[in-house]
Short mmCIF file of C-alpha atoms in Angstrom, two decimals:
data_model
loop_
_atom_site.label_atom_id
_atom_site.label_comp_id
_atom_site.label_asym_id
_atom_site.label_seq_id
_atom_site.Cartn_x
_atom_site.Cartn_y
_atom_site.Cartn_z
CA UNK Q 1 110.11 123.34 124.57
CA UNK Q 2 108.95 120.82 121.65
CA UNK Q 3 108.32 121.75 118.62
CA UNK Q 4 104.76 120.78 117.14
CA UNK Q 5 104.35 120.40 113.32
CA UNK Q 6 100.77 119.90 111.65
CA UNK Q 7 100.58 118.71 107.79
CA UNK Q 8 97.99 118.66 104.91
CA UNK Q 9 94.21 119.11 106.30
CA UNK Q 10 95.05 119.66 109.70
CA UNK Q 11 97.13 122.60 108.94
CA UNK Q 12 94.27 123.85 107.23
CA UNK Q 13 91.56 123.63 109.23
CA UNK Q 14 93.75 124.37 112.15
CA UNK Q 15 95.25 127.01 110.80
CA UNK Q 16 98.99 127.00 111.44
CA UNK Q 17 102.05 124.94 110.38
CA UNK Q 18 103.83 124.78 113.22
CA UNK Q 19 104.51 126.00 116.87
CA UNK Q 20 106.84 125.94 119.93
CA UNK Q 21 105.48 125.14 123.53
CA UNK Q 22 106.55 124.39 126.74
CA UNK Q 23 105.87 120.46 127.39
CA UNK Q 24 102.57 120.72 129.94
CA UNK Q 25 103.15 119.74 133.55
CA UNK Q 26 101.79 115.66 133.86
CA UNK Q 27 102.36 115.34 129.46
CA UNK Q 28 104.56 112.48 128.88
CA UNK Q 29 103.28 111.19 125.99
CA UNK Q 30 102.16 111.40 122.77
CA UNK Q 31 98.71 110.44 124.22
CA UNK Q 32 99.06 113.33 126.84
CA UNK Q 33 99.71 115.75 124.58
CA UNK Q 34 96.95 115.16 121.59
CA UNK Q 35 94.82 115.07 124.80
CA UNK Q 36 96.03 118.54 126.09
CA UNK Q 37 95.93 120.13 122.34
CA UNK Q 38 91.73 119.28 122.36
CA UNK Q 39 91.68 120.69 125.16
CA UNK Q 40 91.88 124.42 123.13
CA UNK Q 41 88.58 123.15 121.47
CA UNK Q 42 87.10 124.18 118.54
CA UNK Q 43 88.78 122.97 115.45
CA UNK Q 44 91.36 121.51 118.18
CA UNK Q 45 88.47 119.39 119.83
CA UNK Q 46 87.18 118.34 116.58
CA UNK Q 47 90.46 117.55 114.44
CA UNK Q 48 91.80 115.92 117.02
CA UNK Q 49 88.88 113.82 118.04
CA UNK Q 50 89.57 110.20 119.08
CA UNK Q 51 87.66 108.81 116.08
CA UNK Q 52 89.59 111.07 113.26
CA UNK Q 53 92.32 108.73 111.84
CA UNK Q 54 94.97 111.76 112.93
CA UNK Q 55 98.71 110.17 112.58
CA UNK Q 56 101.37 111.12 115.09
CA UNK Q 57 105.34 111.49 114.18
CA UNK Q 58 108.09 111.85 117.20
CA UNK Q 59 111.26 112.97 116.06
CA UNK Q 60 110.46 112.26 112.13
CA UNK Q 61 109.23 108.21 113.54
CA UNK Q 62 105.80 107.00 113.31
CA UNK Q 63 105.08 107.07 116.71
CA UNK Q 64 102.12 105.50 119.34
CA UNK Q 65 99.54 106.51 122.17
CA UNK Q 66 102.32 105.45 124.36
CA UNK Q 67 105.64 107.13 123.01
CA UNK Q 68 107.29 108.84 125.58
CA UNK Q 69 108.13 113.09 124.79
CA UNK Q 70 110.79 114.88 126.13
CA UNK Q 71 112.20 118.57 125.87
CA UNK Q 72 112.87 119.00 122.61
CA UNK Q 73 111.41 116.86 120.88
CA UNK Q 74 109.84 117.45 117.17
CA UNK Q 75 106.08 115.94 117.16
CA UNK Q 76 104.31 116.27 113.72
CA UNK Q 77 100.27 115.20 113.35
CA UNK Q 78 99.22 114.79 109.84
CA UNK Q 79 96.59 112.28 108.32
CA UNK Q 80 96.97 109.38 107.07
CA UNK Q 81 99.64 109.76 104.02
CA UNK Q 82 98.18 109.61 100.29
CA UNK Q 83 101.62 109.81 98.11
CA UNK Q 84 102.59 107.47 95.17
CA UNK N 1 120.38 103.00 97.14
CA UNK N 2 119.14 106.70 95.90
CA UNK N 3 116.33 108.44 97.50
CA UNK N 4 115.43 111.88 96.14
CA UNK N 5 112.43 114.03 97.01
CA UNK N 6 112.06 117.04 94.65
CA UNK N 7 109.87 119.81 92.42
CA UNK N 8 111.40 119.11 89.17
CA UNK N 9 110.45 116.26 86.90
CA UNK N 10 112.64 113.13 86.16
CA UNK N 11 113.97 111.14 83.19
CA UNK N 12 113.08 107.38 84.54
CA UNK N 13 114.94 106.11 81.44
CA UNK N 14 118.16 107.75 82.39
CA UNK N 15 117.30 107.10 86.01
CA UNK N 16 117.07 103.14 85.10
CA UNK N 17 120.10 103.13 82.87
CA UNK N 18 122.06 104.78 85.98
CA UNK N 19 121.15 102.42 88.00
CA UNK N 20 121.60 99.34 85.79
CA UNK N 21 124.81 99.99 84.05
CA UNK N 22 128.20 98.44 84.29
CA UNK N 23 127.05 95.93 86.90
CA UNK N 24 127.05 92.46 84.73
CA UNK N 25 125.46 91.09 88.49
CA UNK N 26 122.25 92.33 87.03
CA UNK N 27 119.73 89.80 84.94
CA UNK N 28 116.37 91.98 86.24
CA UNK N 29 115.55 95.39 86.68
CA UNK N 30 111.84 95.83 87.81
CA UNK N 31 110.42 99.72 87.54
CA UNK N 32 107.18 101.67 88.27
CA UNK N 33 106.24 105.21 87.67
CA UNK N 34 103.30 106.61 89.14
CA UNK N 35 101.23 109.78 87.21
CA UNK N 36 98.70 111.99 87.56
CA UNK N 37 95.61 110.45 85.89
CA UNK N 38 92.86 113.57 85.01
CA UNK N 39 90.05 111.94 87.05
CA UNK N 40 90.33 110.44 90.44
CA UNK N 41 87.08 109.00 92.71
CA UNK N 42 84.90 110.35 89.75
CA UNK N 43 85.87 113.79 89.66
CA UNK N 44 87.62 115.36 87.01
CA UNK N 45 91.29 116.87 88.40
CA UNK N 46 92.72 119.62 86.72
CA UNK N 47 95.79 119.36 88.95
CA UNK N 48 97.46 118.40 92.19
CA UNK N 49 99.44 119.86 94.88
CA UNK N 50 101.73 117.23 97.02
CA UNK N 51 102.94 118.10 100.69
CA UNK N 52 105.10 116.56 102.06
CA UNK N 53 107.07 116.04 105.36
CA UNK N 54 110.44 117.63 104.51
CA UNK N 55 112.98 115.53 106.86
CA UNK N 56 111.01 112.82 107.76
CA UNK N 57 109.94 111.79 103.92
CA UNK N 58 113.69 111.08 102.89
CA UNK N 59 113.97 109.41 106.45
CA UNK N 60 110.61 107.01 105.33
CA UNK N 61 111.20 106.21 102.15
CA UNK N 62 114.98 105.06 102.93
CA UNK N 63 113.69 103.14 105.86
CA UNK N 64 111.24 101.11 103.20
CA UNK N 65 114.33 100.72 100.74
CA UNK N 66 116.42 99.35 103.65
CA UNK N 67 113.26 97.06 104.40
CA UNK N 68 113.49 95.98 101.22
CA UNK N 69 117.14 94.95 100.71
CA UNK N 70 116.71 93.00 103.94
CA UNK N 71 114.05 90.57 102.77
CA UNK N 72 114.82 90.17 99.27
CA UNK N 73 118.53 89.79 97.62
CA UNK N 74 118.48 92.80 95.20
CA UNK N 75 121.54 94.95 94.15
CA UNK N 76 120.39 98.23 93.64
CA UNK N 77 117.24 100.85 94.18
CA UNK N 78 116.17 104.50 93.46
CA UNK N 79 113.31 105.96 94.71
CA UNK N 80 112.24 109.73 93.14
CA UNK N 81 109.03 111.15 94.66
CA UNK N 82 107.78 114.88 93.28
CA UNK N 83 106.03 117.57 95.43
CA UNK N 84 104.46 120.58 94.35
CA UNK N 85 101.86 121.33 92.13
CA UNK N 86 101.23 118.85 89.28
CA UNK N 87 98.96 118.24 86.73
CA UNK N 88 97.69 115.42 85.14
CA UNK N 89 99.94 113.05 82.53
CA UNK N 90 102.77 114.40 85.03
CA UNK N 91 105.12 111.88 86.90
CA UNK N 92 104.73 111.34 90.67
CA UNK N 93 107.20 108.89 91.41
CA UNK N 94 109.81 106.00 90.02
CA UNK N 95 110.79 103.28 91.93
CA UNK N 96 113.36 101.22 89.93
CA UNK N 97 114.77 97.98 91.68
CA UNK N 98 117.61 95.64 90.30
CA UNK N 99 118.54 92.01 90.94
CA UNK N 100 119.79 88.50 89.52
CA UNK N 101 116.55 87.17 89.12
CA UNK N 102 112.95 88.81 88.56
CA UNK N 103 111.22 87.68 91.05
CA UNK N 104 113.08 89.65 93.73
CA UNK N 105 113.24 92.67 91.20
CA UNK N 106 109.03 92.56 91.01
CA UNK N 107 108.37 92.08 94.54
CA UNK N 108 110.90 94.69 96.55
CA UNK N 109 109.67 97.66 93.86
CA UNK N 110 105.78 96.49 94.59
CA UNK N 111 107.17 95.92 98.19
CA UNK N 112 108.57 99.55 98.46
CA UNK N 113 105.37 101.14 96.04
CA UNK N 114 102.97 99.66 98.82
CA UNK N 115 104.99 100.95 102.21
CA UNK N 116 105.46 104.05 100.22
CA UNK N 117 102.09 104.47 99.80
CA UNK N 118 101.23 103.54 103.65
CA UNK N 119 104.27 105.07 105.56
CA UNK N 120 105.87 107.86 103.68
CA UNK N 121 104.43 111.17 104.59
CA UNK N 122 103.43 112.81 101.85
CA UNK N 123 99.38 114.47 101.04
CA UNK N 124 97.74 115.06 98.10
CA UNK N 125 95.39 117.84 97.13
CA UNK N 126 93.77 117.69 94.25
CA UNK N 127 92.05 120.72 91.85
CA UNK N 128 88.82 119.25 91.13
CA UNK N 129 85.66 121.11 89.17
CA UNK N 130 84.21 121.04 92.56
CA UNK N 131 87.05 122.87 94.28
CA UNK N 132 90.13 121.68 95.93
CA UNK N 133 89.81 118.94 98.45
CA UNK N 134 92.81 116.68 100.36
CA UNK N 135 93.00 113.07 99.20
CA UNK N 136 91.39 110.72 101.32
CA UNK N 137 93.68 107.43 102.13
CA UNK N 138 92.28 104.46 100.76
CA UNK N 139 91.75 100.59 102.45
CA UNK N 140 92.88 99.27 99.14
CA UNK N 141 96.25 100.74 99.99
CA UNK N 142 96.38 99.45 103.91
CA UNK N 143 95.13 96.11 102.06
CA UNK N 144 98.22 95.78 99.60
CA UNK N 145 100.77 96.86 102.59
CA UNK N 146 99.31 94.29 104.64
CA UNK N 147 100.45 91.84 102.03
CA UNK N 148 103.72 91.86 103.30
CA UNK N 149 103.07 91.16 107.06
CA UNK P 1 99.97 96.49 72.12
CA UNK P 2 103.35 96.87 71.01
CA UNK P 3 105.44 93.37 70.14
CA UNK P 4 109.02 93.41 68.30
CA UNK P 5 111.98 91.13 68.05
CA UNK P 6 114.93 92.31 66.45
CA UNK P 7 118.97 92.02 66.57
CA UNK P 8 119.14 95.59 67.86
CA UNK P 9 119.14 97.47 71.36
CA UNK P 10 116.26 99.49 72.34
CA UNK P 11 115.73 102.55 74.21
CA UNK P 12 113.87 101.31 77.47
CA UNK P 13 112.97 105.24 78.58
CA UNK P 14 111.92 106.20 75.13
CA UNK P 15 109.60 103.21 74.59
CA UNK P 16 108.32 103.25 78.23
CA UNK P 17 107.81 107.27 77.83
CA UNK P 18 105.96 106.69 74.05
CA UNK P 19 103.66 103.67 75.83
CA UNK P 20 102.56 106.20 78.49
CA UNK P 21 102.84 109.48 77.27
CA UNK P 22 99.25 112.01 76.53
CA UNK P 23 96.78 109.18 77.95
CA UNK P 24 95.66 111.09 81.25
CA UNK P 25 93.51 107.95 82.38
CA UNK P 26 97.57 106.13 82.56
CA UNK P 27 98.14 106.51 86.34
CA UNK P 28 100.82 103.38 86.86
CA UNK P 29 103.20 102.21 84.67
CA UNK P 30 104.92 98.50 85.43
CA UNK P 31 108.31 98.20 83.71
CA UNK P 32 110.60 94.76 83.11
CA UNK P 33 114.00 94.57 81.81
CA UNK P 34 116.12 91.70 81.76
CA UNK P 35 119.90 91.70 81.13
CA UNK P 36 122.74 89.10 79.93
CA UNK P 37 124.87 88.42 83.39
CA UNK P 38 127.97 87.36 83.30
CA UNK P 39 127.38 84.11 85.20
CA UNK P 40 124.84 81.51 85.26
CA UNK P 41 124.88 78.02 86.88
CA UNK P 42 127.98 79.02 88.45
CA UNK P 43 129.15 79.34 85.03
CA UNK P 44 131.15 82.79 83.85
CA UNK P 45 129.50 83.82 80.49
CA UNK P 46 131.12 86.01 77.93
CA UNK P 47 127.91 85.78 75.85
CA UNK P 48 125.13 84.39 74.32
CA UNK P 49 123.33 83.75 71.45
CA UNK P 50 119.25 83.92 71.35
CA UNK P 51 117.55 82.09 68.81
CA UNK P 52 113.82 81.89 67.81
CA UNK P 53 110.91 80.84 65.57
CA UNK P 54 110.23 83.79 63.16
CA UNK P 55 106.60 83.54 62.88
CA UNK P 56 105.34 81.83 66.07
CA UNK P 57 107.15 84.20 68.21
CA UNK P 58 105.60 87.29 67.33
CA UNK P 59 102.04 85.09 67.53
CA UNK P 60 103.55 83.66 70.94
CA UNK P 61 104.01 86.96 72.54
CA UNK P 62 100.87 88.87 70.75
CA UNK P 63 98.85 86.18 72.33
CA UNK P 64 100.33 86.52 75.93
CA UNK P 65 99.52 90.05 75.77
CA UNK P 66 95.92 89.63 74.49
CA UNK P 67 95.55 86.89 77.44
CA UNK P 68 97.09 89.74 80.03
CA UNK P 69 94.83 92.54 78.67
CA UNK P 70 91.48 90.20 79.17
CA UNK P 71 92.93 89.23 82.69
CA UNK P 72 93.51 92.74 83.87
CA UNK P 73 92.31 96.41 83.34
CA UNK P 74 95.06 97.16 81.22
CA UNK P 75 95.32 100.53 78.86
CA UNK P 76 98.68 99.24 76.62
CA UNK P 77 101.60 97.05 76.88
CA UNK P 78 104.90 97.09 75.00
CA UNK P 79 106.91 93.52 74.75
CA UNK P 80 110.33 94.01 72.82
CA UNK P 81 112.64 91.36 72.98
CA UNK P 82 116.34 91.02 71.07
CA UNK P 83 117.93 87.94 69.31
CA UNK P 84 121.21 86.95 68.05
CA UNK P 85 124.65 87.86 69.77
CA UNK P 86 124.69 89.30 73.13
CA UNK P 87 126.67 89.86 76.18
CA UNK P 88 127.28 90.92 79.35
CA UNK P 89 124.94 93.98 80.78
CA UNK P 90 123.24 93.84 76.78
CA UNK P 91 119.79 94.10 77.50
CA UNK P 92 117.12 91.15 76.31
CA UNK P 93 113.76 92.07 76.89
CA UNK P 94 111.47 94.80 77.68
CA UNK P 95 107.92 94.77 79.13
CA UNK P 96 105.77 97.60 79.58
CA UNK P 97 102.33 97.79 80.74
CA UNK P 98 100.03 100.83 81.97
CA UNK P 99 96.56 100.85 83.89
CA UNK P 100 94.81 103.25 86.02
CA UNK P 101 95.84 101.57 89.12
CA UNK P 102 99.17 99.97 90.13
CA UNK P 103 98.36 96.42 91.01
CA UNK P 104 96.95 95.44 87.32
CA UNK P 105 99.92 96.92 85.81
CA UNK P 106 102.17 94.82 88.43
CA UNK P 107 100.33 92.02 87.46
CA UNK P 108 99.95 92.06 84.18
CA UNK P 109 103.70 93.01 83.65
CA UNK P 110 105.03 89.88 85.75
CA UNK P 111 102.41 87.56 84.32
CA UNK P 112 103.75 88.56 80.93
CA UNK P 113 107.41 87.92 81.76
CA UNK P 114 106.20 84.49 83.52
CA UNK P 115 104.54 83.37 80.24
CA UNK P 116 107.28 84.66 78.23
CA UNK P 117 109.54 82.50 79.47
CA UNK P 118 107.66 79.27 79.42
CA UNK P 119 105.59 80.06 76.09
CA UNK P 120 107.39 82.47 73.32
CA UNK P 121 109.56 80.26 70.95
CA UNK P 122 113.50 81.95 72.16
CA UNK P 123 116.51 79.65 73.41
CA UNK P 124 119.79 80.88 74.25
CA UNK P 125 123.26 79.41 73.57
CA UNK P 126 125.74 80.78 75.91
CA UNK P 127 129.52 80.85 75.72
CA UNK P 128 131.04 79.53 78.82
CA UNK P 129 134.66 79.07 80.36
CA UNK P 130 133.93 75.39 79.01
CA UNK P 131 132.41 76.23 75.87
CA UNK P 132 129.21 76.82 74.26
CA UNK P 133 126.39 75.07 75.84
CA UNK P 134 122.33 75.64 75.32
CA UNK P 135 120.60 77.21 78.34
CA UNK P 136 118.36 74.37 80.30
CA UNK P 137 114.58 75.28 81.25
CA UNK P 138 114.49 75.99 84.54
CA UNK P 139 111.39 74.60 86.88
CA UNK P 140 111.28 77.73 88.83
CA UNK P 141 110.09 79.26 85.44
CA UNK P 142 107.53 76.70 85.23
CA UNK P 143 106.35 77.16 88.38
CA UNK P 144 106.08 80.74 88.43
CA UNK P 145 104.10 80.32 85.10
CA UNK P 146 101.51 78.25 87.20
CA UNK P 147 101.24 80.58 89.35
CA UNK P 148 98.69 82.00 87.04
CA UNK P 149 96.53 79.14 86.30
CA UNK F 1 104.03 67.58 52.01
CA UNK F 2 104.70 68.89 55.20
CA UNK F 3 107.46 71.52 56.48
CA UNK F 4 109.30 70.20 59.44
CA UNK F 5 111.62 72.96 61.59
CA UNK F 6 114.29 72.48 63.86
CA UNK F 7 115.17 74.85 66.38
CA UNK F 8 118.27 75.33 69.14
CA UNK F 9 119.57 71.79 70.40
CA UNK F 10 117.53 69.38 67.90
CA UNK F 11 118.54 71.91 64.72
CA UNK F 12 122.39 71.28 65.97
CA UNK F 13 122.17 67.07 67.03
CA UNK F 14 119.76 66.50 64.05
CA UNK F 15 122.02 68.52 61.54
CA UNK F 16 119.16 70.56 59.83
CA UNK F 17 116.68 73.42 60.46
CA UNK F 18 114.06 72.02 58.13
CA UNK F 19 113.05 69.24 55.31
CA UNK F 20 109.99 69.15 53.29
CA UNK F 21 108.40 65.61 53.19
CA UNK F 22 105.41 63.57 52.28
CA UNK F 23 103.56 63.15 55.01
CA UNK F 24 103.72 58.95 55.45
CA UNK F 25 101.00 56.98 55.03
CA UNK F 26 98.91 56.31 57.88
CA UNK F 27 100.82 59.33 60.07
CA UNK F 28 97.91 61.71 61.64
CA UNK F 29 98.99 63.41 64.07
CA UNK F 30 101.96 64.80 66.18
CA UNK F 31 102.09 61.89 68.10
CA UNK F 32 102.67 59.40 64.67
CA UNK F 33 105.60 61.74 63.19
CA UNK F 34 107.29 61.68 66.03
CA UNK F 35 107.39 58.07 65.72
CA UNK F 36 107.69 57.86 62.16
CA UNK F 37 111.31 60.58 62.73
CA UNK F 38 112.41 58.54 65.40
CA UNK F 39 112.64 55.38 63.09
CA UNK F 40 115.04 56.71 60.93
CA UNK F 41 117.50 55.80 64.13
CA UNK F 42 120.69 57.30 65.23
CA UNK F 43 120.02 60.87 66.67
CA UNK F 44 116.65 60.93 65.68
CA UNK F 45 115.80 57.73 67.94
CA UNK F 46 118.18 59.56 70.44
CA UNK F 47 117.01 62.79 70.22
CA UNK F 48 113.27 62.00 69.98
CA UNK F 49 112.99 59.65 72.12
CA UNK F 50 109.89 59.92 74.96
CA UNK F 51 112.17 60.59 77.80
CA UNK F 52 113.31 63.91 76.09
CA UNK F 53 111.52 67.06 76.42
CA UNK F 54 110.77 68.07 73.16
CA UNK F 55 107.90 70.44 72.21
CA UNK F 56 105.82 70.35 69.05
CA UNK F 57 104.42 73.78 67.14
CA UNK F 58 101.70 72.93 64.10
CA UNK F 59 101.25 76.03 62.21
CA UNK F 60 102.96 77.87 64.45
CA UNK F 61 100.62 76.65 68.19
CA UNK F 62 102.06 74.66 70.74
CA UNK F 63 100.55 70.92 69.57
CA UNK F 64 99.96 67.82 72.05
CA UNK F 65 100.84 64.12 70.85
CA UNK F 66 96.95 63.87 69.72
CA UNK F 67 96.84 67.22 67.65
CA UNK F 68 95.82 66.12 63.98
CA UNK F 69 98.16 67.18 61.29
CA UNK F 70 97.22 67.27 57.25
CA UNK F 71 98.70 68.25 53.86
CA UNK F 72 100.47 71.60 53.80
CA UNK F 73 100.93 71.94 57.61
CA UNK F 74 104.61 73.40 59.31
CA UNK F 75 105.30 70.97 61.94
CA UNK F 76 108.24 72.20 64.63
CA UNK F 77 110.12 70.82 67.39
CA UNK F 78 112.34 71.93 69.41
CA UNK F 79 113.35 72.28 73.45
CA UNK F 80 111.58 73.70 76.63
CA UNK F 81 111.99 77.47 75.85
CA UNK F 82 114.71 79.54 77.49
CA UNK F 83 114.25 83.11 76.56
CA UNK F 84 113.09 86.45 78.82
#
C-alpha cells in the first residue's frame, strides 16, 4: 500500500484529503503513478494534466518524474506552495 | 536553530531577545515578519486560511535553515510560520537570524524568506469580496529564490 | 519616519510592533539590530564608548531615511541608535522598515544600515585588554555603502 | 567668527571639542582652514595633515576641500565614522 495525500486546490476540486492504495502493477514512479491517477478522469484527468504546475512530495521530499515508489511510501501532490 | 509551525500568534520581540541574549558572539541580528496586508492582486481580503503540510513543513523549513548555516557563518535562527485562519494586520511568519557581522545576518534571513516562500509547503486561501479563492504562486517569488543558485 | 539617539536601551519588539501595527497595506517588515561583541580585531572588549555630533546626526540619519523612502516603496522606517557607555550583548542600533512587499523592506533596511555606517556622525572608543583605543573605519563598510551607488 | 568642533580622535590629540575664531583673512573655504589649523604646528600639522583621513561638516553637511565657508558658519572635523 502507499499512502496518497492531496493539499490546498487539489483537495478541493478532487475532493478528498487522502487515500490508501495498492501500488499498480508496472507503477514505479512518481511519473507512473500521476499517470495512473488521470487515468480515473474527470477532475483526475484535468487536475492532473501535464500542463497544471501540480508538485509531487515522496516521503515528505520534493520529489521528480523519475523518483522511484515503493510499498509504503507517503506521496503528497499539492500546487505550487504560496506561504510567507 | 528553532523551527515552529503553529495556530497561535507570536511575540517576535521576545522571540528576537531569546534568540540574541547572553551570546556576546553576536554584533547582528537581521529579522523579518511577514502579515496579512487587507488587499492582495487588487482584491480586497477580509481574511486568510493557511494549509499546510503537517510533517513535511517542519521537515522544509529546517532543511532551508540548515541551507543557510552552511553558506553563510551565522550563530543562531528561528523560524515561526502560522496556519489557520487569519486576518489581515495578523502575523504570518518571523524569521530572525544572528551573526558577527550584518551582512551574513541580512542575507541567510532573505536567503531562508525566499526558499521558504519556494519550498515550504504551505497554501493560502484568501476571503475576498468575490469569494474565497487559493493563492496563485507568483514568478516574482521563483525569481528571488533563483537568486541564490 | 522615526529617528532617536539617546543614552538609553530600547525595546526592539515594542518599537518594531508600534512601526507596524493597524496599517493593513504593511505586509513585510525588515528588522536590524546590532550589538556590542566582546571581541573585535582579535581584540577582547569589555566596552565601549559611542560618541556623536548632536545636531548633524539626527540630520545624518533623517536624510538616509528620506533617500531610502524615495529609493523604495516604503510605508515607515524607525532608526534608533544609543550613545555613551556600552558593553557586551548592549544593543546599538535599531532599524525598522515596512512595505507591502518583502524585497523593498530588505532593501531599504540594509541600505540604511550601509549608509549609517559610512554617513551618520557616531565613533566608538572601545576598552581593550591593551587599553582604550578608537574603532578604525573599516573598507568593507565602504564598500558595502557603494554598493548602492 | 566661526565655530570649529572636534569630535572622537582629533577632540582627544588636539585637546579641545571646539574654539570660536575669526575667520582669517583670505581663508574661503574648507580647503584654506585646514591649512590655516595646520600652521599652528605640533598636532595640528600632525593631525591635519593630507595623508590623514579627516572629514569636514559645514553647518552640519559633509563639506569637500572646495566648499565655501562665511561669517557665522560651524565648521567640524573629525574621523571616518564608526558607528551602526
Amino acid at each position: 500500500m502507499v499512502t496518497l495525500l492531496y493539499f490546498a486546490r487539489l483537495r478541493e476540486t478532487l475532493g478528498l484529503p487522502s487515500e490508501e492504495v495498492e501500488l499498480p502493477a508496472g507503477v514505479a514512479t512518481v511519473e507512473g503513478l500521476t499517470e495512473w491517477l488521470r487515468r480515473r478522469g474527470g477532475a483526475w484527468a484535468e487536475e492532473l494534466a501535464p500542463v497544471k504546475p501540480v508538485r509531487v512530495a515522496v516521503n515528505q521530499e520534493m520529489a521528480a518524474p523519475q523518483t522511484a515508489l515503493a510499498d509504503g511510501d507517503e506521496v503528497a501532490f499539492f500546487p505550487p506552495v504560496t506561504g510567507g | 536553530m528553532t523551527v515552529r509551525v503553529q495556530t497561535e500568534d507570536f511575540d517576535a520581540g521576545a522571540e528576537i531577545l531569546r534568540l540574541r541574549q547572553n551570546d556576546p558572539r553576536i554584533g547582528a541580528v537581521a529579522s523579518f515578519i511577514g502579515l496579512v496586508r487587507d488587499i492582495n492582486e487588487g482584491e480586497s481580503v477580509a481574511g486568510m486560511t493557511l494549509e499546510h503540510y503537517p510533517g513535511m513543513t517542519e521537515k522544509a523549513l529546517a532543511a532551508i535553515v540548515e541551507e543557510a548555516k552552511r553558506r553563510w557563518d551565522i550563530y543562531g535562527a528561528v523560524v515561526i510560520h502560522r496556519v489557520g485562519l487569519l486576518k489581515p494586520t495578523d502575523q504570518i511568519v518571523l524569521v530572525a537570524v544572528t551573526s558577527a557581522h550584518r551582512g551574513e545576518a541580512f542575507a541567510a534571513c532573505e536567503f531562508i524568506m525566499d526558499y521558504l516562500k519556494t519550498q515550504a509547503p504551505f497554501w493560502k486561501k484568501e476571503e475576498t469580496g468575490a469569494g474565497a479563492r487559493w493563492v496563485d504562486a507568483r514568478e516574482s517569488d521563483d525569481q528571488a529564490a533563483r537568486r541564490w543558485e
